[in-house]
mmCIF file of C-alpha atoms in Angstrom:
data_model
loop_
_atom_site.group_PDB
_atom_site.id
_atom_site.type_symbol
_atom_site.label_atom_id
_atom_site.label_comp_id
_atom_site.label_asym_id
_atom_site.label_seq_id
_atom_site.Cartn_x
_atom_site.Cartn_y
_atom_site.Cartn_z
ATOM 1 C CA UNK V 1 -0.202 0.055 0.077
ATOM 2 C CA UNK V 2 1.272 3.360 -1.060
ATOM 3 C CA UNK V 3 0.831 6.805 0.869
ATOM 4 C CA UNK V 4 1.052 9.283 -2.003
ATOM 5 C CA UNK V 5 -0.519 12.155 -0.728
ATOM 6 C CA UNK V 6 -0.624 13.985 2.642
ATOM 7 C CA UNK V 7 -4.094 14.248 2.645
ATOM 8 C CA UNK V 8 -4.217 9.833 1.999
ATOM 9 C CA UNK V 9 -1.784 10.172 5.493
ATOM 10 C CA UNK V 10 -3.926 12.152 7.092
ATOM 11 C CA UNK V 11 -7.051 9.578 6.116
ATOM 12 C CA UNK V 12 -5.175 6.738 7.134
ATOM 13 C CA UNK V 13 -4.230 8.610 10.270
ATOM 14 C CA UNK V 14 -7.320 9.331 11.116
ATOM 15 C CA UNK V 15 -8.850 5.625 10.589
ATOM 16 C CA UNK V 16 -6.434 4.742 13.490
ATOM 17 C CA UNK V 17 -7.106 7.497 15.542
ATOM 18 C CA UNK V 18 -11.618 6.944 14.879
ATOM 19 C CA UNK V 19 -10.461 3.096 15.789
ATOM 20 C CA UNK V 20 -8.687 4.406 19.050
ATOM 21 C CA UNK V 21 -11.654 6.804 20.076
ATOM 22 C CA UNK V 22 -13.857 4.009 19.351
ATOM 23 C CA UNK V 23 -12.001 1.629 21.925
ATOM 24 C CA UNK V 24 -12.055 4.353 24.244
ATOM 25 C CA UNK V 25 -15.753 5.025 24.402
ATOM 26 C CA UNK V 26 -16.432 1.608 24.699
ATOM 27 C CA UNK V 27 -14.132 0.811 27.655
ATOM 28 C CA UNK V 28 -14.695 4.298 29.144
ATOM 29 C CA UNK V 29 -18.882 3.045 29.572
ATOM 30 C CA UNK V 30 -19.088 -1.036 29.061
ATOM 31 C CA UNK V 31 -22.360 -0.978 30.687
ATOM 32 C CA UNK V 32 -24.070 1.414 28.884
ATOM 33 C CA UNK V 33 -22.922 -0.314 25.285
ATOM 34 C CA UNK V 34 -25.243 -2.186 23.441
ATOM 35 C CA UNK V 35 -24.296 -5.427 22.457
ATOM 36 C CA UNK V 36 -20.859 -5.080 23.719
ATOM 37 C CA UNK V 37 -19.393 -7.938 22.360
ATOM 38 C CA UNK V 38 -20.673 -7.611 19.273
ATOM 39 C CA UNK V 39 -18.837 -3.795 19.123
ATOM 40 C CA UNK V 40 -15.317 -5.666 20.627
ATOM 41 C CA UNK V 41 -15.175 -8.221 17.337
ATOM 42 C CA UNK V 42 -16.127 -4.911 14.729
ATOM 43 C CA UNK V 43 -13.209 -3.142 16.129
ATOM 44 C CA UNK V 44 -10.848 -5.857 15.926
ATOM 45 C CA UNK V 45 -12.171 -6.371 12.251
ATOM 46 C CA UNK V 46 -11.513 -2.894 11.904
ATOM 47 C CA UNK V 47 -8.007 -3.609 12.926
ATOM 48 C CA UNK V 48 -7.192 -6.615 10.773
ATOM 49 C CA UNK V 49 -8.635 -4.797 7.857
ATOM 50 C CA UNK V 50 -5.920 -1.589 8.542
ATOM 51 C CA UNK V 51 -3.071 -4.342 9.322
ATOM 52 C CA UNK V 52 -3.666 -6.761 6.005
ATOM 53 C CA UNK V 53 -3.170 -3.291 3.731
ATOM 54 C CA UNK V 54 0.334 -3.098 5.165
ATOM 55 C CA UNK V 55 1.387 -4.139 8.321
ATOM 56 C CA UNK V 56 4.417 -1.938 8.562
ATOM 57 C CA UNK V 57 2.963 1.308 7.818
ATOM 58 C CA UNK V 58 -0.156 0.395 10.465
ATOM 59 C CA UNK V 59 2.892 0.081 12.898
ATOM 60 C CA UNK V 60 4.302 3.268 12.227
ATOM 61 C CA UNK V 61 1.033 5.011 12.669
ATOM 62 C CA UNK V 62 0.184 3.203 15.932
ATOM 63 C CA UNK V 63 3.458 3.653 17.723
ATOM 64 C CA UNK V 64 3.370 7.985 16.741
ATOM 65 C CA UNK V 65 -0.106 7.753 18.123
ATOM 66 C CA UNK V 66 0.757 5.820 21.300
ATOM 67 C CA UNK V 67 4.374 7.692 21.983
ATOM 68 C CA UNK V 68 3.126 11.251 20.651
ATOM 69 C CA UNK V 69 0.712 12.165 24.045
ATOM 70 C CA UNK V 70 -0.145 10.780 27.252
ATOM 71 C CA UNK V 71 -4.610 11.743 26.049
ATOM 72 C CA UNK V 72 -6.339 8.983 26.015
ATOM 73 C CA UNK V 73 -3.665 7.005 27.347
ATOM 74 C CA UNK V 74 -5.690 3.832 28.170
ATOM 75 C CA UNK V 75 -7.331 3.268 24.804
ATOM 76 C CA UNK V 76 -3.993 3.887 23.214
ATOM 77 C CA UNK V 77 -2.790 0.757 25.485
ATOM 78 C CA UNK V 78 -5.156 -0.892 24.210
ATOM 79 C CA UNK V 79 -5.061 -0.673 20.950
ATOM 80 C CA UNK V 80 -1.546 -1.163 21.060
ATOM 81 C CA UNK V 81 -1.374 -4.329 23.059
ATOM 82 C CA UNK V 82 -4.530 -5.298 20.769
ATOM 83 C CA UNK V 83 -2.067 -5.106 17.321
ATOM 84 C CA UNK V 84 1.118 -6.866 19.422
ATOM 85 C CA UNK V 85 -0.879 -9.462 20.388
ATOM 86 C CA UNK V 86 -2.710 -10.097 17.020
ATOM 87 C CA UNK V 87 0.962 -10.316 15.180
ATOM 88 C CA UNK V 88 2.431 -12.367 17.971
ATOM 89 C CA UNK V 89 -0.639 -15.072 17.626
ATOM 90 C CA UNK V 90 -0.071 -15.124 13.924
ATOM 91 C CA UNK V 91 3.713 -15.363 14.192
ATOM 92 C CA UNK V 92 3.117 -18.121 16.483
ATOM 93 C CA UNK V 93 0.490 -19.983 14.547
ATOM 94 C CA UNK V 94 -2.104 -20.080 17.489
ATOM 95 C CA UNK V 95 -5.566 -21.530 16.578
ATOM 96 C CA UNK V 96 -7.934 -18.549 15.170
ATOM 97 C CA UNK V 97 -10.076 -19.411 18.531
ATOM 98 C CA UNK V 98 -7.158 -18.187 20.507
ATOM 99 C CA UNK V 99 -6.400 -15.244 18.654
ATOM 100 C CA UNK V 100 -9.808 -14.418 18.918
ATOM 101 C CA UNK V 101 -9.829 -14.680 22.559
ATOM 102 C CA UNK V 102 -5.974 -13.403 23.223
ATOM 103 C CA UNK V 103 -6.873 -9.950 21.225
ATOM 104 C CA UNK V 104 -10.172 -9.537 22.776
ATOM 105 C CA UNK V 105 -8.196 -9.930 26.017
ATOM 106 C CA UNK V 106 -6.254 -6.906 25.070
ATOM 107 C CA UNK V 107 -8.728 -4.567 24.247
ATOM 108 C CA UNK V 108 -10.148 -5.085 27.597
ATOM 109 C CA UNK V 109 -8.043 -6.363 30.243
ATOM 110 C CA UNK V 110 -7.735 -2.782 32.200
ATOM 111 C CA UNK V 111 -11.362 -1.968 31.262
ATOM 112 C CA UNK V 112 -12.200 -2.059 34.916
ATOM 113 C CA UNK V 113 -9.107 1.054 35.545
ATOM 114 C CA UNK V 114 -9.878 3.020 32.271
ATOM 115 C CA UNK V 115 -10.771 6.244 34.006
ATOM 116 C CA UNK V 116 -7.857 5.433 36.765
ATOM 117 C CA UNK V 117 -5.088 4.761 33.898
ATOM 118 C CA UNK V 118 -6.181 7.841 32.385
ATOM 119 C CA UNK V 119 -5.467 9.527 35.183
ATOM 120 C CA UNK V 120 -2.599 8.148 36.141
ATOM 121 C CA UNK V 121 -1.112 8.933 33.057
ATOM 122 C CA UNK V 122 -1.170 12.613 34.088
ATOM 123 C CA UNK V 123 -0.198 12.879 37.924
ATOM 124 C CA UNK V 124 3.315 13.326 38.678
ATOM 125 C CA UNK V 125 2.771 11.539 42.407
ATOM 126 C CA UNK V 126 3.170 8.276 42.987
ATOM 127 C CA UNK V 127 -0.232 6.272 43.134
ATOM 128 C CA UNK V 128 -2.796 6.076 46.610
ATOM 129 C CA UNK V 129 -3.311 3.234 48.875
ATOM 130 C CA UNK V 130 -7.334 3.614 46.957
ATOM 131 C CA UNK V 131 -5.475 3.411 43.157
ATOM 132 C CA UNK V 132 -3.223 0.580 44.587
ATOM 133 C CA UNK V 133 -6.193 -0.705 45.859
ATOM 134 C CA UNK V 134 -8.176 -0.722 41.913
ATOM 135 C CA UNK V 135 -5.170 -1.637 40.386
ATOM 136 C CA UNK V 136 -4.375 -5.029 42.010
ATOM 137 C CA UNK V 137 -8.418 -5.703 41.842
ATOM 138 C CA UNK V 138 -8.431 -4.582 38.051
ATOM 139 C CA UNK V 139 -8.070 -7.710 36.562
ATOM 140 C CA UNK V 140 -10.852 -9.470 38.716
ATOM 141 C CA UNK V 141 -13.248 -6.782 38.088
ATOM 142 C CA UNK V 142 -12.598 -6.874 34.347
ATOM 143 C CA UNK V 143 -14.143 -10.584 34.215
ATOM 144 C CA UNK V 144 -17.061 -9.375 36.717
ATOM 145 C CA UNK V 145 -17.667 -6.331 34.697
ATOM 146 C CA UNK V 146 -17.625 -8.843 30.960
ATOM 147 C CA UNK V 147 -19.432 -11.319 33.082
ATOM 148 C CA UNK V 148 -22.205 -8.916 34.009
ATOM 149 C CA UNK V 149 -22.571 -7.506 30.317
ATOM 150 C CA UNK V 150 -23.049 -10.970 28.709
ATOM 151 C CA UNK V 151 -19.719 -11.862 27.387
ATOM 152 C CA UNK V 152 -19.395 -15.675 27.629
ATOM 153 C CA UNK V 153 -16.239 -16.665 26.065
ATOM 154 C CA UNK V 154 -14.033 -18.519 28.733
ATOM 155 C CA UNK V 155 -10.937 -18.212 26.916
ATOM 156 C CA UNK V 156 -11.311 -14.783 26.799
ATOM 157 C CA UNK V 157 -12.006 -14.127 30.428
ATOM 158 C CA UNK V 158 -9.736 -16.543 31.527
ATOM 159 C CA UNK V 159 -6.780 -15.331 30.105
ATOM 160 C CA UNK V 160 -7.959 -11.929 30.814
ATOM 161 C CA UNK V 161 -8.318 -12.967 34.601
ATOM 162 C CA UNK V 162 -4.523 -14.413 34.769
ATOM 163 C CA UNK V 163 -2.926 -11.522 32.990
ATOM 164 C CA UNK V 164 -0.979 -10.633 36.146
ATOM 165 C CA UNK V 165 -0.230 -14.166 37.372
ATOM 166 C CA UNK V 166 3.483 -14.156 37.438
ATOM 167 C CA UNK V 167 3.001 -18.079 37.746
ATOM 168 C CA UNK V 168 2.295 -18.009 33.746
ATOM 169 C CA UNK V 169 5.560 -17.340 33.462
ATOM 170 C CA UNK V 170 6.690 -21.330 34.032
ATOM 171 C CA UNK V 171 7.198 -23.775 31.387
ATOM 172 C CA UNK V 172 7.151 -24.245 27.848
ATOM 173 C CA UNK V 173 4.738 -21.956 25.721
ATOM 174 C CA UNK V 174 3.230 -24.858 23.838
ATOM 175 C CA UNK V 175 2.690 -27.011 26.855
ATOM 176 C CA UNK V 176 0.432 -24.725 28.796
ATOM 177 C CA UNK V 177 -3.244 -24.516 28.860
ATOM 178 C CA UNK V 178 -4.358 -22.588 26.443
ATOM 179 C CA UNK V 179 -5.534 -19.758 29.114
ATOM 180 C CA UNK V 180 -1.981 -19.534 30.899
ATOM 181 C CA UNK V 181 -0.020 -19.219 27.264
ATOM 182 C CA UNK V 182 -2.158 -16.340 26.645
ATOM 183 C CA UNK V 183 -2.463 -14.764 29.500
ATOM 184 C CA UNK V 184 1.459 -15.210 29.292
ATOM 185 C CA UNK V 185 1.645 -13.399 25.832
ATOM 186 C CA UNK V 186 -0.793 -10.772 27.248
ATOM 187 C CA UNK V 187 1.871 -10.470 30.579
ATOM 188 C CA UNK V 188 4.632 -9.133 28.272
ATOM 189 C CA UNK V 189 2.811 -7.183 25.145
ATOM 190 C CA UNK V 190 0.892 -5.174 28.803
ATOM 191 C CA UNK V 191 4.353 -4.497 30.104
ATOM 192 C CA UNK V 192 5.975 -3.807 26.925
ATOM 193 C CA UNK V 193 3.052 -1.161 25.860
ATOM 194 C CA UNK V 194 3.275 0.243 29.019
ATOM 195 C CA UNK V 195 7.441 1.056 28.737
ATOM 196 C CA UNK V 196 6.689 2.988 25.302
ATOM 197 C CA UNK V 197 3.951 5.217 26.497
ATOM 198 C CA UNK V 198 4.292 8.572 27.620
ATOM 199 C CA UNK V 199 2.934 9.785 31.048
ATOM 200 C CA UNK V 200 3.498 12.950 32.941
ATOM 201 C CA UNK V 201 5.542 11.192 35.554
ATOM 202 C CA UNK V 202 8.144 10.521 33.019
ATOM 203 C CA UNK V 203 8.797 10.206 29.358
ATOM 204 C CA UNK V 204 7.565 6.684 27.169
ATOM 205 C CA UNK V 205 10.521 5.189 27.031
ATOM 206 C CA UNK V 206 12.022 4.421 23.489
ATOM 207 C CA UNK V 207 10.251 0.960 21.951
ATOM 208 C CA UNK V 208 13.850 0.027 21.595
ATOM 209 C CA UNK V 209 15.194 0.501 25.024
ATOM 210 C CA UNK V 210 11.899 -0.966 26.064
ATOM 211 C CA UNK V 211 12.706 -4.415 23.267
ATOM 212 C CA UNK V 212 15.826 -4.122 24.678
ATOM 213 C CA UNK V 213 15.078 -4.662 28.599
ATOM 214 C CA UNK V 214 11.956 -7.293 27.292
ATOM 215 C CA UNK V 215 14.800 -9.174 25.494
ATOM 216 C CA UNK V 216 17.485 -8.988 28.137
ATOM 217 C CA UNK V 217 15.282 -10.520 31.031
ATOM 218 C CA UNK V 218 13.649 -13.093 28.127
ATOM 219 C CA UNK V 219 16.981 -14.447 27.438
ATOM 220 C CA UNK V 220 17.798 -14.716 31.425
ATOM 221 C CA UNK V 221 14.494 -16.701 31.775
ATOM 222 C CA UNK V 222 14.685 -18.487 28.333
ATOM 223 C CA UNK V 223 10.924 -16.999 27.425
ATOM 224 C CA UNK V 224 10.360 -17.706 24.113
ATOM 225 C CA UNK V 225 7.409 -14.789 24.505
ATOM 226 C CA UNK V 226 9.982 -11.697 24.017
ATOM 227 C CA UNK V 227 11.672 -13.334 21.533
ATOM 228 C CA UNK V 228 8.828 -13.503 19.061
ATOM 229 C CA UNK V 229 7.717 -9.926 20.406
ATOM 230 C CA UNK V 230 11.089 -8.648 19.070
ATOM 231 C CA UNK V 231 10.638 -10.382 16.298
ATOM 232 C CA UNK V 232 7.430 -9.337 14.779
ATOM 233 C CA UNK V 233 8.082 -5.802 15.536
ATOM 234 C CA UNK V 234 11.827 -5.337 15.600
ATOM 235 C CA UNK V 235 14.469 -4.236 18.203
ATOM 236 C CA UNK V 236 13.202 -0.337 16.644
ATOM 237 C CA UNK V 237 9.521 -0.790 15.522
ATOM 238 C CA UNK V 238 8.333 1.341 12.440
ATOM 239 C CA UNK V 239 7.043 4.690 13.587
ATOM 240 C CA UNK V 240 10.094 5.185 16.453
ATOM 241 C CA UNK V 241 13.462 7.310 16.206
ATOM 242 C CA UNK V 242 17.132 6.629 16.204
ATOM 243 C CA UNK V 243 20.564 8.359 16.257
ATOM 244 C CA UNK V 244 22.753 7.228 13.481
ATOM 245 C CA UNK V 245 26.792 6.688 13.706
ATOM 246 C CA UNK V 246 27.021 9.946 11.738
ATOM 247 C CA UNK V 247 25.054 11.769 14.264
ATOM 248 C CA UNK V 248 21.975 12.215 11.414
ATOM 249 C CA UNK V 249 18.159 11.522 12.873
ATOM 250 C CA UNK V 250 16.114 8.678 11.376
ATOM 251 C CA UNK V 251 12.553 7.102 11.906
ATOM 252 C CA UNK V 252 12.025 3.709 10.724
ATOM 253 C CA UNK V 253 9.816 2.791 8.526
ATOM 254 C CA UNK V 254 9.819 -0.935 7.736
ATOM 255 C CA UNK V 255 10.935 -3.784 9.427
ATOM 256 C CA UNK V 256 13.772 -5.796 7.848
ATOM 257 C CA UNK V 257 14.433 -9.860 7.808
ATOM 258 C CA UNK V 258 16.709 -8.865 10.885
ATOM 259 C CA UNK V 259 15.183 -6.849 13.744
ATOM 260 C CA UNK V 260 18.193 -4.905 14.792
ATOM 261 C CA UNK V 261 18.647 -3.348 11.098
ATOM 262 C CA UNK V 262 15.415 -1.829 10.102
ATOM 263 C CA UNK V 263 14.657 0.213 6.837
ATOM 264 C CA UNK V 264 15.294 4.176 7.665
ATOM 265 C CA UNK V 265 14.244 7.414 6.668
ATOM 266 C CA UNK V 266 16.826 9.957 7.640
ATOM 267 C CA UNK V 267 14.856 13.382 8.780
ATOM 268 C CA UNK V 268 17.748 15.449 9.671
ATOM 269 C CA UNK V 269 21.220 16.352 9.095
ATOM 270 C CA UNK V 270 23.708 15.598 11.737
ATOM 271 C CA UNK V 271 23.671 19.687 12.692
ATOM 272 C CA UNK V 272 19.927 18.443 13.632
ATOM 273 C CA UNK V 273 18.607 20.400 10.521
ATOM 274 C CA UNK V 274 15.832 18.977 9.174
ATOM 275 C CA UNK V 275 15.900 17.127 5.654
ATOM 276 C CA UNK V 276 13.653 18.038 2.926
ATOM 277 C CA UNK V 277 13.076 15.377 1.371
ATOM 278 C CA UNK V 278 13.822 12.595 4.185
ATOM 279 C CA UNK V 279 16.663 10.062 2.894
ATOM 280 C CA UNK V 280 16.048 5.917 2.533
ATOM 281 C CA UNK V 281 18.833 4.159 4.348
ATOM 282 C CA UNK V 282 18.561 0.361 4.164
ATOM 283 C CA UNK V 283 20.570 0.104 7.678
ATOM 284 C CA UNK V 284 21.270 -3.521 6.664
ATOM 285 C CA UNK V 285 23.144 -2.378 3.916
ATOM 286 C CA UNK V 286 26.313 -0.775 6.158
ATOM 287 C CA UNK V 287 27.086 2.268 7.391
ATOM 288 C CA UNK V 288 25.798 4.977 8.732
ATOM 289 C CA UNK V 289 24.861 1.950 11.564
ATOM 290 C CA UNK V 290 22.173 2.978 14.717
ATOM 291 C CA UNK V 291 24.065 4.278 17.438
ATOM 292 C CA UNK V 292 20.995 5.097 20.137
ATOM 293 C CA UNK V 293 17.374 5.311 20.129
ATOM 294 C CA UNK V 294 15.409 8.826 20.346
ATOM 295 C CA UNK V 295 12.438 9.491 22.005
ATOM 296 C CA UNK V 296 10.107 10.741 20.196
ATOM 297 C CA UNK V 297 9.284 13.834 22.490
ATOM 298 C CA UNK V 298 12.915 14.669 21.633
ATOM 299 C CA UNK V 299 12.085 15.616 17.970
ATOM 300 C CA UNK V 300 10.289 18.694 17.339
ATOM 301 C CA UNK V 301 10.019 19.360 13.599
ATOM 302 C CA UNK V 302 6.856 18.362 12.173
ATOM 303 C CA UNK V 303 7.688 15.855 9.537
ATOM 304 C CA UNK V 304 6.484 15.151 6.265
ATOM 305 C CA UNK V 305 4.816 11.548 7.210
ATOM 306 C CA UNK V 306 3.534 10.610 3.734
ATOM 307 C CA UNK V 307 7.272 11.456 2.283
ATOM 308 C CA UNK V 308 8.706 9.154 4.524
ATOM 309 C CA UNK V 309 5.819 6.547 3.564
ATOM 310 C CA UNK V 310 6.349 7.233 0.229
ATOM 311 C CA UNK V 311 10.471 6.132 0.691
ATOM 312 C CA UNK V 312 8.948 3.106 2.818
ATOM 313 C CA UNK V 313 6.814 1.935 0.180
ATOM 314 C CA UNK V 314 9.640 2.216 -2.130
ATOM 315 C CA UNK V 315 11.763 0.075 -0.395
ATOM 316 C CA UNK V 316 9.350 -2.353 0.089
ATOM 317 C CA UNK V 317 8.815 -2.527 -3.623
ATOM 318 C CA UNK V 318 12.474 -2.691 -4.495
ATOM 319 C CA UNK V 319 14.334 -4.534 -2.247
#
């Protein structure tokens, strides 16, 4: 899929933003939503349709949305988690029923603390005792809420109930019962999505730093979920920024066959001045190499995202 004009870019970004906003509405008022489960299925199909068009473009837009603002944190976190769970399920070739329950659990795992999550994203102080209590009980409360509004998918409910249970980290993934396997995946994705998202109390850690932290912990525990997560999104996912050996700053536009060598669009020169147009660089082809992650908040210039995505489309057509 190509993004030929700025209007096409804005339209596509608008579709992802509308999906995030719609998810925020049903998570914020689940009891007042008619046929809640049907709405979750609709948003799942919408998400899947956008990813089918071009997964790299979808990730680019998703990471731009997730890392640019703490507004609507809960909905953004739910959408990022659902996308990552979908990609992991596809990579692991999970049965369709497991994939569906996992994605729906990801969309709804924090619904019992939607307002609190948004509040916490905007506060500087540590959670109060009352907030801590809500955090600790949100999984069981979420299951109770979903049950009360008619959700009957037992695997969805069990996955949500277990997604903070550390005991699911034990054992070979394939050998676990489905609900524990999915809960382990969701637990990892939940942590990763929380790491990359900005809050008032801290800037979002770059996705690269988050990926490195997770893969390091995964190696220590020999946990395949972390390896799969990095394999499907890359160490530097599309939409995230990096500094090169040349001191230029680039944004990742597409994943490559090697998770730590993505396809880039260089957007500033070594002095920090914006390049217009941006310049395509395949990091797998040689120098300059990636030196470090760069937080999105430090890139202040308004970028020509449609030109950046055009470079990505060119790279996909001319490997």
